[in-house]
mmCIF file of N, CA and C and ligand atoms in Angstrom:
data_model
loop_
_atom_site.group_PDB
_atom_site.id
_atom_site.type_symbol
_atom_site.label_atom_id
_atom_site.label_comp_id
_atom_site.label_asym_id
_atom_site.label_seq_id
_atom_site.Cartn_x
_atom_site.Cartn_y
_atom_site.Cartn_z
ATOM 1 N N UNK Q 1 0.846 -1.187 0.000
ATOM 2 C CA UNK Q 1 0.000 0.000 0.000
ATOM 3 C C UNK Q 1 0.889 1.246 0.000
ATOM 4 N N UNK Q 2 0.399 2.109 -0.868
ATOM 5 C CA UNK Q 2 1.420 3.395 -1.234
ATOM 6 C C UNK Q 2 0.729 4.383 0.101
ATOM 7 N N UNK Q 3 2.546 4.734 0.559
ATOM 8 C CA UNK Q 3 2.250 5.762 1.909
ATOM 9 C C UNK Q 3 1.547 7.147 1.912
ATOM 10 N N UNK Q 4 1.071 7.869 2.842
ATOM 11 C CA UNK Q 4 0.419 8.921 2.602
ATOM 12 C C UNK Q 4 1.655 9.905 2.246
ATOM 13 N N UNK Q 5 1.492 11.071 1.349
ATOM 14 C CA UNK Q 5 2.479 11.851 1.664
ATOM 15 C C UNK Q 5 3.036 12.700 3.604
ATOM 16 N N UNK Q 6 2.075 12.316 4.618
ATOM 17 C CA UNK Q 6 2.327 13.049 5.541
ATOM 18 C C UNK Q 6 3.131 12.223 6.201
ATOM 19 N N UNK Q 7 2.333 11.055 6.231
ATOM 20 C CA UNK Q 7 2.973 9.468 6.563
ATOM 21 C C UNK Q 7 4.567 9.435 6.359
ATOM 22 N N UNK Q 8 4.691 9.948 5.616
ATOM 23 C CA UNK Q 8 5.923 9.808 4.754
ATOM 24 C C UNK Q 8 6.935 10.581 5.348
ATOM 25 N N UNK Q 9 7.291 11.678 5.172
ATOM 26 C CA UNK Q 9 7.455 12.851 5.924
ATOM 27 C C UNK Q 9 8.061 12.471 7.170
ATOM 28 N N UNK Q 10 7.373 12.392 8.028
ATOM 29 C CA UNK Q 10 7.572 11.754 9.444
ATOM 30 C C UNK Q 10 8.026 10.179 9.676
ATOM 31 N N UNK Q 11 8.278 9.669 8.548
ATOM 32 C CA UNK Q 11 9.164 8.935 8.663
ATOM 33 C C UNK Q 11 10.752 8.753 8.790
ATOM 34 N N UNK Q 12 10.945 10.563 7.747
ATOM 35 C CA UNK Q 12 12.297 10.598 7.441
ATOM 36 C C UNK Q 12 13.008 10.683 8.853
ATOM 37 N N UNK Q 13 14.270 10.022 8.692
ATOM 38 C CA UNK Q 13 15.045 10.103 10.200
ATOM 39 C C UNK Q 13 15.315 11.353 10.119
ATOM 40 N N UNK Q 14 15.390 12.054 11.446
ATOM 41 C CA UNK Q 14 16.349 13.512 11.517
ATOM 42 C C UNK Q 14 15.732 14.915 11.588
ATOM 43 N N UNK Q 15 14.316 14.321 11.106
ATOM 44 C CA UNK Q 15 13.795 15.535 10.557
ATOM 45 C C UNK Q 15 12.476 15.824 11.819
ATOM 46 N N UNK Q 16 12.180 14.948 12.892
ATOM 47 C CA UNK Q 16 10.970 14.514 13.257
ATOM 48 C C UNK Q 16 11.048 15.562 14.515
ATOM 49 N N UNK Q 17 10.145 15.858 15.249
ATOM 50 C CA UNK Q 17 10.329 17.081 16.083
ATOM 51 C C UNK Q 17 11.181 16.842 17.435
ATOM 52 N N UNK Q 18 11.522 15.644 17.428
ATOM 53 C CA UNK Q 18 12.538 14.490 18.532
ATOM 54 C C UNK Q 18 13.661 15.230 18.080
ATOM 55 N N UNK Q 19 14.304 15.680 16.703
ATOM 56 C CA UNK Q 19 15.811 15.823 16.470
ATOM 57 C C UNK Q 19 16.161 16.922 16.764
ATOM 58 N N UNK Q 20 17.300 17.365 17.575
ATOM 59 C CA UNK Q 20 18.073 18.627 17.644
ATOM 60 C C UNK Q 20 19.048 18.934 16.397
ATOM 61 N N UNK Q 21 18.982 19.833 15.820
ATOM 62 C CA UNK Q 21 20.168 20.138 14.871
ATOM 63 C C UNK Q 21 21.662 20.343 16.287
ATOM 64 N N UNK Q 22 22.727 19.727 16.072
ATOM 65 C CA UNK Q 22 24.106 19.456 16.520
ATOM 66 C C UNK Q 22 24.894 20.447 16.115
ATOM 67 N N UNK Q 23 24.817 21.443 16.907
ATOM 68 C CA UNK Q 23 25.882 22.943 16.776
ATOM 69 C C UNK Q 23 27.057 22.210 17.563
ATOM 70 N N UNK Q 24 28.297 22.709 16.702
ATOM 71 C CA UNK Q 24 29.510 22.302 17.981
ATOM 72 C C UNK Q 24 30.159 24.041 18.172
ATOM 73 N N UNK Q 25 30.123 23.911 19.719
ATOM 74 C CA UNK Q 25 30.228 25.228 20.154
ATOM 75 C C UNK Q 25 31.719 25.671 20.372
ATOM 76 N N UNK Q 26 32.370 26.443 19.145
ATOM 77 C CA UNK Q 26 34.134 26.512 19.501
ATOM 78 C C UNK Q 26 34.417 27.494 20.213
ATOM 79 N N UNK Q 27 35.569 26.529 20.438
ATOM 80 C CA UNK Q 27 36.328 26.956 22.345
ATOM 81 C C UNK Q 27 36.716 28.722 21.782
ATOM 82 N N UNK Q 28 36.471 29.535 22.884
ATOM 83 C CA UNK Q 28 36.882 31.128 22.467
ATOM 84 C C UNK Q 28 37.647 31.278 23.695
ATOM 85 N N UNK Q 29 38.877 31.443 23.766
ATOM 86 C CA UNK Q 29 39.700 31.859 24.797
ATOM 87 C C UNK Q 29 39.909 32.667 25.105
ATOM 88 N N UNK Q 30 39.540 33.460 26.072
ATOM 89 C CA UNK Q 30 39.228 34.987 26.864
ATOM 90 C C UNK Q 30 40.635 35.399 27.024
ATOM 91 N N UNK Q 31 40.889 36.262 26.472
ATOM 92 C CA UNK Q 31 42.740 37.006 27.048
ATOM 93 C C UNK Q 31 42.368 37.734 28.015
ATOM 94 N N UNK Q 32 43.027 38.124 29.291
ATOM 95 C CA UNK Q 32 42.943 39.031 30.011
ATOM 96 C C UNK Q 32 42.624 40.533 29.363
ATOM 97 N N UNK Q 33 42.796 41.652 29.509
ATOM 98 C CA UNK Q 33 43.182 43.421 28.840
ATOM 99 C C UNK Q 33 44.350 43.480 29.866
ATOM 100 N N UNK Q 34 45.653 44.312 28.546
ATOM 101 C CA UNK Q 34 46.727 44.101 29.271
ATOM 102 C C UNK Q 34 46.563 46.278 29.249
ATOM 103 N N UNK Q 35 47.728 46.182 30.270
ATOM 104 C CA UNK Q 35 47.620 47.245 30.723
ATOM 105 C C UNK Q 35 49.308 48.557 30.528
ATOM 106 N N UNK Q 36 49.327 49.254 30.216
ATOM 107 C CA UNK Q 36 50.720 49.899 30.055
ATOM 108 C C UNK Q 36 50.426 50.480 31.348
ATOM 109 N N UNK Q 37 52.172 50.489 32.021
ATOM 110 C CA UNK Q 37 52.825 51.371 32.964
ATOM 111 C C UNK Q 37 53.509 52.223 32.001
ATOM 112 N N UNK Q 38 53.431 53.744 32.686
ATOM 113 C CA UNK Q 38 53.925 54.576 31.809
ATOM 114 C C UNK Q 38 54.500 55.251 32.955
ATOM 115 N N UNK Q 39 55.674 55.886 32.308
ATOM 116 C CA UNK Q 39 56.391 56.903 33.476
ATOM 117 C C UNK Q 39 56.619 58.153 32.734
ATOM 118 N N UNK Q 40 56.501 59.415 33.535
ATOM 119 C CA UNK Q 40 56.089 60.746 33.273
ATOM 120 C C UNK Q 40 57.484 61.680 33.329
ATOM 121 N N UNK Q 41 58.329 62.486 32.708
ATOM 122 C CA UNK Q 41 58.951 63.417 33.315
ATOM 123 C C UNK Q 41 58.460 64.684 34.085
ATOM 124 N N UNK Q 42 59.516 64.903 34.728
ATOM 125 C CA UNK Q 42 59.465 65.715 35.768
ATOM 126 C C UNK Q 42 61.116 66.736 35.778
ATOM 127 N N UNK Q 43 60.970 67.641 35.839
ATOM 128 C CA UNK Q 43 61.967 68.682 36.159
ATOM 129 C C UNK Q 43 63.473 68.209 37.113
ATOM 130 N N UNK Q 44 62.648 67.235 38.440
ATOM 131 C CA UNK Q 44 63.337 67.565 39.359
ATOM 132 C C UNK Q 44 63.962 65.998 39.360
ATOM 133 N N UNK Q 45 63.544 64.980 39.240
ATOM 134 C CA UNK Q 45 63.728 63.735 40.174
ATOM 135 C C UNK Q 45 64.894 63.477 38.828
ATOM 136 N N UNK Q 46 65.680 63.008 40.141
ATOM 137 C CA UNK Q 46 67.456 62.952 39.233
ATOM 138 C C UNK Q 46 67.067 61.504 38.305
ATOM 139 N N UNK Q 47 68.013 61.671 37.075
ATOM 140 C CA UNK Q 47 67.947 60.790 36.278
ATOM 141 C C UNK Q 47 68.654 58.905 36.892
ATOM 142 N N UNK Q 48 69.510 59.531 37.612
ATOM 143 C CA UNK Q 48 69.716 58.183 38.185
ATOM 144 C C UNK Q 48 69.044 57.318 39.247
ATOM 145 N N UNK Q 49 67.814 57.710 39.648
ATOM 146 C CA UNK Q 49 66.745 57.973 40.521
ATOM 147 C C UNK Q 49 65.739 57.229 39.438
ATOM 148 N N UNK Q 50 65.613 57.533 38.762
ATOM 149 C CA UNK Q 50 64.656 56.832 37.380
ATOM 150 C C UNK Q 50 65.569 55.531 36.998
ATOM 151 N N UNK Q 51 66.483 56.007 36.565
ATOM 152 C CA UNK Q 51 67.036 54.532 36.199
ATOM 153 C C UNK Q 51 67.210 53.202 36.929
ATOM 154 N N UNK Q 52 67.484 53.787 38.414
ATOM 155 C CA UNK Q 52 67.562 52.866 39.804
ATOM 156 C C UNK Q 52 65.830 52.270 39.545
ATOM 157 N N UNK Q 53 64.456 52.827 39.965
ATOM 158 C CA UNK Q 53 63.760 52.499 39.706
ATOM 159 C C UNK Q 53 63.334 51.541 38.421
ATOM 160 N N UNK Q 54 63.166 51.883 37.208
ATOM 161 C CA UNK Q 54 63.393 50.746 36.500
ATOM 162 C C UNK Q 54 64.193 49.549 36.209
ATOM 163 N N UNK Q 55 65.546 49.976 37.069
ATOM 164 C CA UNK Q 55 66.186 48.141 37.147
ATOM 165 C C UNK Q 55 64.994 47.568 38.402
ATOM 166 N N UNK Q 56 64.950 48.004 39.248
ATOM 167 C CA UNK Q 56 64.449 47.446 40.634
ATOM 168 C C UNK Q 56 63.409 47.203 40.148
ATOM 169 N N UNK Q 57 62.198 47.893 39.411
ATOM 170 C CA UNK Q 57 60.844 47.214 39.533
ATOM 171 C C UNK Q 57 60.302 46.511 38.175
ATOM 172 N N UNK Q 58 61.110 46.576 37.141
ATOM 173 C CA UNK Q 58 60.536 46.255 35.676
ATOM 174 C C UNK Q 58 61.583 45.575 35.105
ATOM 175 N N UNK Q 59 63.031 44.853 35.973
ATOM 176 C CA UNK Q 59 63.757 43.788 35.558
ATOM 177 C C UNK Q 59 64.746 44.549 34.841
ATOM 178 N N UNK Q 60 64.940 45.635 34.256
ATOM 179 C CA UNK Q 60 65.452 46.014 33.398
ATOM 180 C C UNK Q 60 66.986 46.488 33.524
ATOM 181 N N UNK Q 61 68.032 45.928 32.381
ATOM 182 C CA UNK Q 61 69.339 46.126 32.905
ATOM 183 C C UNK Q 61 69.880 47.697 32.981
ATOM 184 N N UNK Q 62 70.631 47.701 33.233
ATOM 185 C CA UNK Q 62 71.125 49.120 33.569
ATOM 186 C C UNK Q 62 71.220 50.075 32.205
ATOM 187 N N UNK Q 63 71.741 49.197 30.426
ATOM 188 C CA UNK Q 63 71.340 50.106 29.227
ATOM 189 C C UNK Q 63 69.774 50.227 29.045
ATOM 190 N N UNK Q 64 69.449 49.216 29.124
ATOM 191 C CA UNK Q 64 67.910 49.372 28.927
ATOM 192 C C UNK Q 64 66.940 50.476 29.768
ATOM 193 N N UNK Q 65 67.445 50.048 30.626
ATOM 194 C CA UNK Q 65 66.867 51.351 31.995
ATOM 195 C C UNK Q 65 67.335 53.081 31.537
ATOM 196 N N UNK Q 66 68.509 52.999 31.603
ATOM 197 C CA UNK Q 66 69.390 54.133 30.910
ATOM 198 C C UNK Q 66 68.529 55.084 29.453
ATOM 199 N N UNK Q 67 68.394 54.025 28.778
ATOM 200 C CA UNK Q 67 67.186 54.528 27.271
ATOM 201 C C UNK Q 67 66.093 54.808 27.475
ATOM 202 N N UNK Q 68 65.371 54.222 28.389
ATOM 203 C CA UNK Q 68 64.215 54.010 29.169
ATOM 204 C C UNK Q 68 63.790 55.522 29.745
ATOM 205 N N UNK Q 69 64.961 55.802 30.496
ATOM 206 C CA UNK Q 69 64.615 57.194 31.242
ATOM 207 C C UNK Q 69 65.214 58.439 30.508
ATOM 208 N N UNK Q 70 65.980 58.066 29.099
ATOM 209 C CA UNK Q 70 66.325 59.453 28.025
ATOM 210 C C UNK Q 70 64.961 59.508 27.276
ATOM 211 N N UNK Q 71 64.092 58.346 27.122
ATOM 212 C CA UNK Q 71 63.285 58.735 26.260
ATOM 213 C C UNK Q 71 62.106 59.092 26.852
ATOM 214 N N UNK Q 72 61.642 59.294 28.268
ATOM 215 C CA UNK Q 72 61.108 60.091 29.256
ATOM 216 C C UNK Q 72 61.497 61.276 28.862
ATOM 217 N N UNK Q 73 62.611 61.497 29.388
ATOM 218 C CA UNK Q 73 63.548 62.818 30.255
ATOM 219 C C UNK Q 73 63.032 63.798 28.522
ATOM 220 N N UNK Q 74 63.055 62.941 27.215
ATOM 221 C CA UNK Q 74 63.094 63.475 26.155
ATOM 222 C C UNK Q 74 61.910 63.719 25.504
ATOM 223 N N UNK Q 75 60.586 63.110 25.414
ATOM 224 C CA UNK Q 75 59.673 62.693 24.872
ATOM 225 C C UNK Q 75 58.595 63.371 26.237
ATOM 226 N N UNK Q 76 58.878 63.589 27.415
ATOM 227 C CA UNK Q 76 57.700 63.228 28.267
ATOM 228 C C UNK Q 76 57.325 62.524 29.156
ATOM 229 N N UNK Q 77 57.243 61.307 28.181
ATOM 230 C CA UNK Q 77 56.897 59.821 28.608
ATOM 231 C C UNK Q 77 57.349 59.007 27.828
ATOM 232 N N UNK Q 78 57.238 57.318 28.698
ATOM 233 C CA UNK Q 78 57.387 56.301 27.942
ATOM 234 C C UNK Q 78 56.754 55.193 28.488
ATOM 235 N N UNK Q 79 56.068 54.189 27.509
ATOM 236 C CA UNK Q 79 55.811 52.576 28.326
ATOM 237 C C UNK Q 79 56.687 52.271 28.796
ATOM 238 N N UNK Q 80 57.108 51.708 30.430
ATOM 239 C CA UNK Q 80 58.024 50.838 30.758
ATOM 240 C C UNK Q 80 57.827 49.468 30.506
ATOM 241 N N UNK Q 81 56.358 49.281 30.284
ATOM 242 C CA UNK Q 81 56.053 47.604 31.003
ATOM 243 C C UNK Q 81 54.329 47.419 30.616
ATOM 244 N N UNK Q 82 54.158 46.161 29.722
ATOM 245 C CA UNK Q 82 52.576 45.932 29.408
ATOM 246 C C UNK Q 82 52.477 45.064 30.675
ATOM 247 N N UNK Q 83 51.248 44.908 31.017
ATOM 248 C CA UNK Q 83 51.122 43.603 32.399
ATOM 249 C C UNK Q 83 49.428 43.399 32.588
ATOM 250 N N UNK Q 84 49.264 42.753 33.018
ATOM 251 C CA UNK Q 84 47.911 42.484 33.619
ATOM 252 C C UNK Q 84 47.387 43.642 34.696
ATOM 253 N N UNK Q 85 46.010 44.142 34.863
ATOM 254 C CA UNK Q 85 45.645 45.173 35.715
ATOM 255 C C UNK Q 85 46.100 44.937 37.061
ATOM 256 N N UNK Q 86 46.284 43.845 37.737
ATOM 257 C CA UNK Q 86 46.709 43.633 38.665
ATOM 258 C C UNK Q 86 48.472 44.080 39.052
ATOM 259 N N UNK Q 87 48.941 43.165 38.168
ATOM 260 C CA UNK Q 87 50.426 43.497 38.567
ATOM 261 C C UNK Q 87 51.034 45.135 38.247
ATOM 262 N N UNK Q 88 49.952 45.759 36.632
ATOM 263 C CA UNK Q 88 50.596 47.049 36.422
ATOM 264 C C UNK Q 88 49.919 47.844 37.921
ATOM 265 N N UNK Q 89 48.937 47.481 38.257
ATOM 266 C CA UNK Q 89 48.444 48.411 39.556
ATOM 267 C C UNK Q 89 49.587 48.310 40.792
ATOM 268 N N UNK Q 90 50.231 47.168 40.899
ATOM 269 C CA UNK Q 90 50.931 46.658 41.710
ATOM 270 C C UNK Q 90 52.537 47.858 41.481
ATOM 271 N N UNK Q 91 52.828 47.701 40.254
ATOM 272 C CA UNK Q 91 54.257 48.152 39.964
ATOM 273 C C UNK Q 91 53.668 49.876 40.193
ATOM 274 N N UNK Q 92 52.961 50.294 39.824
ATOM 275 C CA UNK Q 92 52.775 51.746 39.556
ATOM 276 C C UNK Q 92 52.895 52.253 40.804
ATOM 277 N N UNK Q 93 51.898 51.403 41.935
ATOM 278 C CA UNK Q 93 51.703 51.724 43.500
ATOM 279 C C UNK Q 93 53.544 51.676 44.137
ATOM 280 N N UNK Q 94 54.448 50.874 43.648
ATOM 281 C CA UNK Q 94 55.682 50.216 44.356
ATOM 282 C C UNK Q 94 56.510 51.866 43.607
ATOM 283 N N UNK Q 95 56.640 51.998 42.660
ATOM 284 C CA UNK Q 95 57.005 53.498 41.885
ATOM 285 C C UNK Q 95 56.669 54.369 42.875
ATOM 286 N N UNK Q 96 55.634 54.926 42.894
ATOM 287 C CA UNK Q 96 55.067 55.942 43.793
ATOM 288 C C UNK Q 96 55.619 55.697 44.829
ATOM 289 N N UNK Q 97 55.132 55.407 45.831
ATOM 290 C CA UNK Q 97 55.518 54.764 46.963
ATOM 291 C C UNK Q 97 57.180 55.106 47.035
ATOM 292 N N UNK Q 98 57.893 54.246 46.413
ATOM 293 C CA UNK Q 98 59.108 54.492 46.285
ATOM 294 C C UNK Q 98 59.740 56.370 46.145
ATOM 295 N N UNK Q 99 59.007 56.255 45.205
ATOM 296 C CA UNK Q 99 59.187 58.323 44.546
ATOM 297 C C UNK Q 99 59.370 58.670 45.752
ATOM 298 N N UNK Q 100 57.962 58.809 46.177
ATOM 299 C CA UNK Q 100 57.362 59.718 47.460
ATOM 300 C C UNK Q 100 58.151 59.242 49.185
ATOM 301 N N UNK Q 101 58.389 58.253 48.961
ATOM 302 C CA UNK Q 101 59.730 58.073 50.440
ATOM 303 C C UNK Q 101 60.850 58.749 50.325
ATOM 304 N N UNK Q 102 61.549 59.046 49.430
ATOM 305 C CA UNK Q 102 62.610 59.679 48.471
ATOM 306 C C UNK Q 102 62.387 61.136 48.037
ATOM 307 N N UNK Q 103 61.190 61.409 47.934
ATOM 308 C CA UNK Q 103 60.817 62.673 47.916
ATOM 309 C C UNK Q 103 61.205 63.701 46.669
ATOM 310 N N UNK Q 104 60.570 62.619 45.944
ATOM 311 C CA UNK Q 104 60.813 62.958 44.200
ATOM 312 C C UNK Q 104 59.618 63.080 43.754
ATOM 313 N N UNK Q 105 58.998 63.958 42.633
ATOM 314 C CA UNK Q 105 58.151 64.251 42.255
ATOM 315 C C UNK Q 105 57.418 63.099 41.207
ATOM 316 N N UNK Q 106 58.568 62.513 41.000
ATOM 317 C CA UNK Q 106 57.888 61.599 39.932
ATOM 318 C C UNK Q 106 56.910 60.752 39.693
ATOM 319 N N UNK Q 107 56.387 60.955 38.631
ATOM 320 C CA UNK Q 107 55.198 60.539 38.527
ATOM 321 C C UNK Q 107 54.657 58.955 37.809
ATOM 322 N N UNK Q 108 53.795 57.752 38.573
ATOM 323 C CA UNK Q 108 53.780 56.582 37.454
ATOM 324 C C UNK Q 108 52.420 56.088 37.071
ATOM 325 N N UNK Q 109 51.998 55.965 35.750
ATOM 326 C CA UNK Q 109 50.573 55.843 35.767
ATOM 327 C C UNK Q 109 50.197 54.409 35.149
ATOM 328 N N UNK Q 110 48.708 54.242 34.455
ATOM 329 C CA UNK Q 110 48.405 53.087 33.672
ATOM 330 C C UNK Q 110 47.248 53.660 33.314
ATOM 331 N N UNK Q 111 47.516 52.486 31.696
ATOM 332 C CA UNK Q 111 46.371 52.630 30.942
ATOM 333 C C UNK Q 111 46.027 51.738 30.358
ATOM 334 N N UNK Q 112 44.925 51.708 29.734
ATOM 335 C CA UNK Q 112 44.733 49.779 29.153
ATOM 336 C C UNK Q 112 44.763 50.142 27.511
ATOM 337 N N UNK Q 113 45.205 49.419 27.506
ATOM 338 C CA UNK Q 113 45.967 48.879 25.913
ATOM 339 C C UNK Q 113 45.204 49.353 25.013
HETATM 340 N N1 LIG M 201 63.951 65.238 33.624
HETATM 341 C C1 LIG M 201 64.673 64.692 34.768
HETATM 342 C C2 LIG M 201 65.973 65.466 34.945
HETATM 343 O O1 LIG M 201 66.384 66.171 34.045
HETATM 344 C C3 LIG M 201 64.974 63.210 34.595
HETATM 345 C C4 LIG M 201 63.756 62.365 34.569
HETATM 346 C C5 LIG M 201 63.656 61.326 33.664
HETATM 347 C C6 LIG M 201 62.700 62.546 35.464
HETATM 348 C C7 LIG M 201 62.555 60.487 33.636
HETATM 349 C C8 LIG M 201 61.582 61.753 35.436
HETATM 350 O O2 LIG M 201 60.420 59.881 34.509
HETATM 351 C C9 LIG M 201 61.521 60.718 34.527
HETATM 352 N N2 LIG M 201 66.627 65.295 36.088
#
């Protein structure tokens, strides 16, 4: 006996109101937002005072540090250091802190990328 056309229909596998269409959901890996430490010139706070600071808090060797604080002393400013909000909040607070025991004007900020 020939099937009804509705009959029919609802036979097909896959299609019946039982089936989910199968999305595969790809993996999206969240990056943190990274953050620049930036350091500011200032008139007063001696250049070797800047440079001491960037070996001590941003790893940096004594040429690197050295360029670091001409292109401040020259420009304004400069990025020392990209980092996570946490640690750049961390280094900026240890800067200050540091400045201001020492009694240097200098200034250290952040901004997000
Ligand atoms: N301009 C300062 C001076 O002539 C040196 C200096 C460099 C200060 C970098 C701050 O972030 C700074 N003594």
């Amino acid at each position: 006996m020939p099937l009804h056309p509705v009959m029919m229909s609802e036979q097909v596998p896959g299609n019946g109101p039982e089936t989910s269409i199968m999305t595969k959901a790809k993996p999206r890996t969240q990056r943190p937002p990274l953050y620049k430490v930036l350091l500011l010139n200032d008139d007063y706070t001696p250049m070797e005072f800047v440079v001491h600071i960037l070996e001590r808090f941003f790893g940096l060797n004594h040429a690197q540090a050295f360029e670091i604080m001409l292109t401040v002393h020259k420009k304004g400013l400069a990025v020392v250091g990209v980092f996570s909000f946490e640690v750049a909040e961390t280094k900026v607070a240890q800067v200050m802190d540091f400045a201001r025991r020492h009694q240097h004007p200098l200034q250290c900020t952040m901004e997000k990328e």
